[in-house]
mmCIF file of C-alpha atoms in Angstrom:
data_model
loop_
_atom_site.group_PDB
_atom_site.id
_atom_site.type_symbol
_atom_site.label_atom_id
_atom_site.label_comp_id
_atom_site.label_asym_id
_atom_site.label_seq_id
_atom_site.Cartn_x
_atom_site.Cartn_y
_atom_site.Cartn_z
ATOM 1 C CA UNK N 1009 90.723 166.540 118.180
ATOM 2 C CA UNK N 1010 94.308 167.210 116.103
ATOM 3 C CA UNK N 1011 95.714 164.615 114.949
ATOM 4 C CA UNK N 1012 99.362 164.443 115.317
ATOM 5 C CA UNK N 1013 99.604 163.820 111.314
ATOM 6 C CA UNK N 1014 103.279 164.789 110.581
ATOM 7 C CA UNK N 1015 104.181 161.173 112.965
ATOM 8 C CA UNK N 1016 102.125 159.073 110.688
ATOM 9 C CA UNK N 1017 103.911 159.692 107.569
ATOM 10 C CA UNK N 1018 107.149 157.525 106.958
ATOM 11 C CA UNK N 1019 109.997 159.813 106.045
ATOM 12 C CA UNK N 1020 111.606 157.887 103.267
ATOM 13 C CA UNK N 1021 108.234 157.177 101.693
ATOM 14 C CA UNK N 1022 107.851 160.893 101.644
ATOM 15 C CA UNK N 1023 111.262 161.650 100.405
ATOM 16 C CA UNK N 1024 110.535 159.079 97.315
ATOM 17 C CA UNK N 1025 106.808 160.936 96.958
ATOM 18 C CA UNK N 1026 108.308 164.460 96.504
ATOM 19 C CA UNK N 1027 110.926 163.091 93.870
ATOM 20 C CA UNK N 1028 108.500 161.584 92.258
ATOM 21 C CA UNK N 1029 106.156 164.814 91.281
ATOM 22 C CA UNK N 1030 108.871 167.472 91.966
ATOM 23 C CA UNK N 1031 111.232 165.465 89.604
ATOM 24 C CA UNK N 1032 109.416 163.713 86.965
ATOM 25 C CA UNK N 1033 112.780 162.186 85.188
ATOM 26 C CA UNK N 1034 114.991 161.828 88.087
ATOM 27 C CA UNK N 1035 116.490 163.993 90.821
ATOM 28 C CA UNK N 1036 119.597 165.797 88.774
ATOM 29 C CA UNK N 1037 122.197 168.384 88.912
ATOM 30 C CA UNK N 1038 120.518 172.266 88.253
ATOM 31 C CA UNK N 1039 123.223 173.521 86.635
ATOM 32 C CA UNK N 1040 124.904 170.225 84.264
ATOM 33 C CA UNK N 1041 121.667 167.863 84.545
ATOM 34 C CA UNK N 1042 124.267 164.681 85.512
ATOM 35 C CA UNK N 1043 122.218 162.304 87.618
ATOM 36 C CA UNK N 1044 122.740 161.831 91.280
ATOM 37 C CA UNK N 1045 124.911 158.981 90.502
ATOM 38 C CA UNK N 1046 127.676 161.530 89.340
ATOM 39 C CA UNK N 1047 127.161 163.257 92.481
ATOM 40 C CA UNK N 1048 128.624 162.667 96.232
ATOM 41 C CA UNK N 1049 126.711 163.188 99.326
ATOM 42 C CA UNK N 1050 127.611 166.779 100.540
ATOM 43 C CA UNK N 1051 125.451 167.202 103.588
ATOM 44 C CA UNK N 1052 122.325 165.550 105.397
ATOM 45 C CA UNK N 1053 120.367 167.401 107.539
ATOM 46 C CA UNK N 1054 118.667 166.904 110.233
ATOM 47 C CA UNK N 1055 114.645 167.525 108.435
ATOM 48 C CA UNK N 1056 115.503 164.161 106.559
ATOM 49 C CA UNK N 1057 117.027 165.240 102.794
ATOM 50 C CA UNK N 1058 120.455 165.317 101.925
ATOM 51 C CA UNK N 1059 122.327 168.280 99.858
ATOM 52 C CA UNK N 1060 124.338 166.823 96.813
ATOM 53 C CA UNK N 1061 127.827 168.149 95.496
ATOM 54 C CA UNK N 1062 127.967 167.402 91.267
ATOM 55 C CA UNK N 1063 131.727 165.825 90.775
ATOM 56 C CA UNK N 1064 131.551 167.017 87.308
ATOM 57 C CA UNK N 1065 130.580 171.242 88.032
ATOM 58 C CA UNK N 1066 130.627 171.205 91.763
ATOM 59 C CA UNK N 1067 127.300 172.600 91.986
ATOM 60 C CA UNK N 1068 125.409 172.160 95.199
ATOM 61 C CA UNK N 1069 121.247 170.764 95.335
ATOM 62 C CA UNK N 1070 118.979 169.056 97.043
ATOM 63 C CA UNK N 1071 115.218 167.286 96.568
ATOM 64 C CA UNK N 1072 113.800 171.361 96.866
ATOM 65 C CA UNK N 1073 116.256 173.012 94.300
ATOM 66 C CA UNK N 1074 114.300 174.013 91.515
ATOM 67 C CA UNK N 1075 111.526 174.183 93.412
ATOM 68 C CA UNK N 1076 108.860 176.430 95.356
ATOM 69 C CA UNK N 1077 110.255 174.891 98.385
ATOM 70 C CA UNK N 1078 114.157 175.766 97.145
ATOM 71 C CA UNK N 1079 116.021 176.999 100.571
ATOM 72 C CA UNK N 1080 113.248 175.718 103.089
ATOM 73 C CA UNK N 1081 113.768 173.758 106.020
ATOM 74 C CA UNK N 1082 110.894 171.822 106.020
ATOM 75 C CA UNK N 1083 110.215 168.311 106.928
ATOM 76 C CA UNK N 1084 110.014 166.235 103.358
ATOM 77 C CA UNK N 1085 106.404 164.937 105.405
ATOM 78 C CA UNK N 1086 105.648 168.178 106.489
ATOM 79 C CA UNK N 1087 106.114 169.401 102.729
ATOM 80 C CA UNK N 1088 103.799 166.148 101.527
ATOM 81 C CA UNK N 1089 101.083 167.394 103.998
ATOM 82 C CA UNK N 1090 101.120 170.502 103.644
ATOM 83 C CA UNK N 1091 100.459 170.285 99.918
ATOM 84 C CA UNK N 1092 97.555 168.233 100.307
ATOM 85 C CA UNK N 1093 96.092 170.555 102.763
ATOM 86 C CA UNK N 1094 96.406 173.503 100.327
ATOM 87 C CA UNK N 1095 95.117 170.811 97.517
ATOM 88 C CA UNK N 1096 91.969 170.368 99.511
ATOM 89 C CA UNK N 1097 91.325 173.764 100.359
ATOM 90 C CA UNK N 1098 92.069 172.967 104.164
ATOM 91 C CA UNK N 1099 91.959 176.242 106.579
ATOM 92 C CA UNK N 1100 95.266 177.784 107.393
ATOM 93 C CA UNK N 1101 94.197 177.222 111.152
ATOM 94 C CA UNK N 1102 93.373 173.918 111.076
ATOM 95 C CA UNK N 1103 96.968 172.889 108.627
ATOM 96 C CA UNK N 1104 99.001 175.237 111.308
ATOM 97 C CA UNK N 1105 97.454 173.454 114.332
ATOM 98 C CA UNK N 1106 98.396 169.474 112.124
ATOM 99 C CA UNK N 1107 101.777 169.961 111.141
ATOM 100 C CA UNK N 1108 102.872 172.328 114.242
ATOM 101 C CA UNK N 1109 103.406 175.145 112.010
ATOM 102 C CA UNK N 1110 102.640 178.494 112.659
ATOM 103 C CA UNK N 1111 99.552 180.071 110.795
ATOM 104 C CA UNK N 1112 101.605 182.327 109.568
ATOM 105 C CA UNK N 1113 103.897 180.177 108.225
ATOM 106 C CA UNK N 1114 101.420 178.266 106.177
ATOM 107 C CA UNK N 1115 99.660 181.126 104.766
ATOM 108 C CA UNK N 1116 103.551 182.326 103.498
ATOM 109 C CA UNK N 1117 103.457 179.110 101.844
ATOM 110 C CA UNK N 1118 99.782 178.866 100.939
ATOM 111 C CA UNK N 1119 100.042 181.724 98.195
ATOM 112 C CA UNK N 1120 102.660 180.567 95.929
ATOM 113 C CA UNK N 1121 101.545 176.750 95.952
ATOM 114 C CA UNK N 1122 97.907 178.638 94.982
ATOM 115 C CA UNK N 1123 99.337 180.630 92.645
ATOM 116 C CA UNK N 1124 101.526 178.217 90.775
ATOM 117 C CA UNK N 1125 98.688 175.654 90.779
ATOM 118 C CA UNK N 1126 96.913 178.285 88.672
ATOM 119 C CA UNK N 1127 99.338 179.051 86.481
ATOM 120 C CA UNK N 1128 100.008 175.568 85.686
ATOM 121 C CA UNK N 1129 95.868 174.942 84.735
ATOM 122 C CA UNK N 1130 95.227 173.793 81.399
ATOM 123 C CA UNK N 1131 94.586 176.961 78.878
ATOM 124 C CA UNK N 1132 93.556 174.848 75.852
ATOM 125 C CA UNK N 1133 89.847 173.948 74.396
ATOM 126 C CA UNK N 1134 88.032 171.126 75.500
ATOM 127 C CA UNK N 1135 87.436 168.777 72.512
ATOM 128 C CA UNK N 1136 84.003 167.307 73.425
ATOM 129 C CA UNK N 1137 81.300 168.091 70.983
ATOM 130 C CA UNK N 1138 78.854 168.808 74.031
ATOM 131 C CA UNK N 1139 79.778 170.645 76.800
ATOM 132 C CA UNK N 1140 78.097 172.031 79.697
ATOM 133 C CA UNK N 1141 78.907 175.549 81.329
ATOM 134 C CA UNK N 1142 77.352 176.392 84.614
ATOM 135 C CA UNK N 1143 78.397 178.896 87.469
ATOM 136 C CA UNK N 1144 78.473 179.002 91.474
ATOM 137 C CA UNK N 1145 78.847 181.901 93.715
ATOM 138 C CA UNK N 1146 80.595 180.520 97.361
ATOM 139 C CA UNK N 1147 80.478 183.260 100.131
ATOM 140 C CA UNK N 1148 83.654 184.770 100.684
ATOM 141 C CA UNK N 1149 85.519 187.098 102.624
ATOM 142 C CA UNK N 1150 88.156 189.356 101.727
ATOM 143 C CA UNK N 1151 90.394 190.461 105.020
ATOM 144 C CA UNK N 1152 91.321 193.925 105.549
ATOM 145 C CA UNK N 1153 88.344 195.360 103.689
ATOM 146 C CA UNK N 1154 85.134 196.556 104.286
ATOM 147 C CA UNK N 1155 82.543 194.028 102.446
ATOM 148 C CA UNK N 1156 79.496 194.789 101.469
ATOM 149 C CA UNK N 1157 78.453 191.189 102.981
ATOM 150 C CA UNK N 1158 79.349 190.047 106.243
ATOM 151 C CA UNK N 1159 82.380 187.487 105.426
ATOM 152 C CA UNK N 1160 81.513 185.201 108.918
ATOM 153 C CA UNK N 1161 77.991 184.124 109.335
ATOM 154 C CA UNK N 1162 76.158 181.466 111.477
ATOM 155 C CA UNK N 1163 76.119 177.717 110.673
ATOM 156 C CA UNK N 1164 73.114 177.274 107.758
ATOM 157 C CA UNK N 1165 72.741 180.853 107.536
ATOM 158 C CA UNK N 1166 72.143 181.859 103.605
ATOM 159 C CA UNK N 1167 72.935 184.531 101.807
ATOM 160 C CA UNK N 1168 69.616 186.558 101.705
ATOM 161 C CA UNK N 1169 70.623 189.512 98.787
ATOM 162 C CA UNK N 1170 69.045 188.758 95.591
ATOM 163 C CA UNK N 1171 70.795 187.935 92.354
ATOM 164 C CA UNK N 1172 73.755 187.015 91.128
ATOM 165 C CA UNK N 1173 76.533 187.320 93.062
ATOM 166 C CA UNK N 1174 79.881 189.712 92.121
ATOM 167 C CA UNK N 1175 83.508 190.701 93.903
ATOM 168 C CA UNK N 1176 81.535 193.996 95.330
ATOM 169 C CA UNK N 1177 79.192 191.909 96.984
ATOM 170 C CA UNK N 1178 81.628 189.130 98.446
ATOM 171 C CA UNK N 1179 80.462 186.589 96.383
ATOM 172 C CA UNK N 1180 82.411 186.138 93.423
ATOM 173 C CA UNK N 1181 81.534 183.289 90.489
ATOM 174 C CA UNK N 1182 83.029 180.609 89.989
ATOM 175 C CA UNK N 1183 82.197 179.432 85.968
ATOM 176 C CA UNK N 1184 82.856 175.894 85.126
ATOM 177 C CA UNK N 1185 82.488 174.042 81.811
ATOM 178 C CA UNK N 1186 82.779 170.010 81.545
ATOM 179 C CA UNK N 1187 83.056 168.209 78.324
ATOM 180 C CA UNK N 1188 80.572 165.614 78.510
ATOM 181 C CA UNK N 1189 82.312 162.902 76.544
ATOM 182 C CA UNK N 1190 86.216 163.307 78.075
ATOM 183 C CA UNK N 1191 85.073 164.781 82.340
ATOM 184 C CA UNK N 1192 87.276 167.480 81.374
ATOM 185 C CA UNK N 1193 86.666 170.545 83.117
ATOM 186 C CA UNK N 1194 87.907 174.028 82.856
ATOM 187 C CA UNK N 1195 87.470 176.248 86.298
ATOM 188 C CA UNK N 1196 87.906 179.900 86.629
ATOM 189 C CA UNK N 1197 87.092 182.282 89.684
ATOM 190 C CA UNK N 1198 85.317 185.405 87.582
ATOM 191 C CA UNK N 1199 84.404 188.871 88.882
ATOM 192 C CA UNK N 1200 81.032 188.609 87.096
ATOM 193 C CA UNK N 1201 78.858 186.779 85.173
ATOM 194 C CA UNK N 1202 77.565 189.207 82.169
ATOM 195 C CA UNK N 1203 77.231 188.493 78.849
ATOM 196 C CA UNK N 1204 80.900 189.600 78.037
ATOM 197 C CA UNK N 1205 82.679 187.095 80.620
ATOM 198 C CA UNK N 1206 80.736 184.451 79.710
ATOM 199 C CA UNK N 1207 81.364 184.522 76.270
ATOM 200 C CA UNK N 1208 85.363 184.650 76.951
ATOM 201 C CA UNK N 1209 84.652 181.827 79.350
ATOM 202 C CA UNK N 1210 82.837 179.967 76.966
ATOM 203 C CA UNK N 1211 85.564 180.743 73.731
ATOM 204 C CA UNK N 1212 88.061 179.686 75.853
ATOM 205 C CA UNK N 1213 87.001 176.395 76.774
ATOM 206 C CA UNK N 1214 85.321 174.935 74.392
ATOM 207 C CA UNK N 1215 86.127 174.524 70.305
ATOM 208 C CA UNK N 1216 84.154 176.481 67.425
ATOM 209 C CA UNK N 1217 81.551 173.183 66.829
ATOM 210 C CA UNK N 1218 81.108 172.659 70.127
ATOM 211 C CA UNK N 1219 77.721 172.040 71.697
ATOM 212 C CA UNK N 1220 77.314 174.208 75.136
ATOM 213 C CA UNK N 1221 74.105 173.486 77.353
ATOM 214 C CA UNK N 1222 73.374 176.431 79.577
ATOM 215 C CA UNK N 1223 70.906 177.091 82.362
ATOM 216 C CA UNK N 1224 68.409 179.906 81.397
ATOM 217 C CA UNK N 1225 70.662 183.012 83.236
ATOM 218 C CA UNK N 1226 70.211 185.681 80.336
ATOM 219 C CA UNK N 1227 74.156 186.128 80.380
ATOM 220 C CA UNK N 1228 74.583 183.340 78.175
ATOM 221 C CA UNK N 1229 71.744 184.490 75.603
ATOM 222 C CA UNK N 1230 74.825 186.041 72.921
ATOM 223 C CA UNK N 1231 77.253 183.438 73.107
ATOM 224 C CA UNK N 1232 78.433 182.490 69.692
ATOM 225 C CA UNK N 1233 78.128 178.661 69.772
ATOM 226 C CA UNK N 1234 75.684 176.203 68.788
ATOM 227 C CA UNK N 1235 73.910 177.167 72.100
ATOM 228 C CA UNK N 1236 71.073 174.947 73.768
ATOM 229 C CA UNK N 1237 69.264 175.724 77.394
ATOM 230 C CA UNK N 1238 68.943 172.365 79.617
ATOM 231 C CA UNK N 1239 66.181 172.381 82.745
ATOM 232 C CA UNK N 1240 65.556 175.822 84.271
ATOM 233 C CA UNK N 1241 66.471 175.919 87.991
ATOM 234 C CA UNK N 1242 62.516 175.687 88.489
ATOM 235 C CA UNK N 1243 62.153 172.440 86.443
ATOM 236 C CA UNK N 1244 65.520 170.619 88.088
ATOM 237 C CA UNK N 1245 64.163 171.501 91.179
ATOM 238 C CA UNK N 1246 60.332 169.956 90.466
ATOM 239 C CA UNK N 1247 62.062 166.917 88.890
ATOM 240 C CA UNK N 1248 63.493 166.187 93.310
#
């Protein structure tokens, strides 16, 4: 069943949301930065937000200047929801099907929310003294090419080729490292998981005295740290 979400959502509780995480210190002119107090009511439209006119440049915004969403149309609910479907890694289907979008649509809008989200992860060292690196492979699919592993497979099926998994084979890492102290975690989607890209992985995240526990996968036998193995995946899995 598909929920009719976009009705649930109060519009001016969504309108005070977006303001609140697109503009951190107050909704304000683009061009001048005077408040919205300086400014007259230009324009309200009919999706919920209203367009502003500055009195002191005469420049034109709205809730979305400034913004991915700058020129869109879209529902100030709509926006809310959408966002946390792409936050939760929600299907395009499913998202078009809830908020009465096409899938089109949402995909158009999936990419740059994705991409800025990236952009805007945290580049700096973790300053725990111990930290733990591991890595996952989930089974993807990339559309329009010819993959080496069948992208849509049956409920509970596993992936039956052995080793560890790569972009040539549809199944590219995913290498995490968590301080143990802070719960700070740095996540990156890698190609592979050799020796080489683990050490950048591991440099990157963590600080020169650091502590990193491992698993026993030979790619991270060189890095440069004060390096310690925890359980083998044979020993976690006797310890069930």
């Amino acid at each position: 069943m598909i929920f009719p979400v976009t009705d649930l959502l109060d519009d001016q509780e969504s309108l005070e949301w977006l303001e609140k995480y697109f503009h951190p210190k107050g909704l304000r002119c683009p061009s001048c930065r005077a408040t919205t107090q300086l400014a007259r009511v230009f324009r309200t439209h009919k999706r919920g937000f209203v367009d502003y006119r500055c009195q002191k440049c005469q420049s034109v915004y709205n809730l979305y200047t400034g913004t991915l969403f700058a020129g869109s149309n879209l529902e100030p609910r709509r926006v809310v929801l959408l966002l946390r479907g792409v936050c939760k890694g929600d299907p395009s289907t499913v998202l078009s099907e809830e908020l009465s979008l096409s899938r089109q649509c949402v995909h158009r809008w999936r990419c740059p929310i994705q991409a800025n989200a990236y952009e805007m992860l945290s580049r700096s060292a973790l300053t725990d003294s111990d930290t733990e690196t591991d890595e996952m492979f989930p089974q993807r699919g990339k559309k329009g090419e010819n993959t080496a592993i069948p992208s849509v497979r049956r409920a509970g099926e596993a992936h039956k080729r052995k080793g560890h998994g790569t972009y040539e084979n549809d199944r590219p890492s995913v290498v995490g490292t968590v301080g143990r102290e802070s719960g700070q975690c740095r996540l990156r989607v890698r190609e592979h998981t050799d020796s080489k890209t683990l050490n950048e992985h591991v440099h990157g995240s963590t600080k020169k005295e650091a502590t990193c526990y491992t698993d026993e996968w030979q790619g991270y036998n060189k890095i440069n740290r004060t390096h310690r193995h925890g359980m083998s995946r044979e020993e976690r899995v006797g310890e069930r």
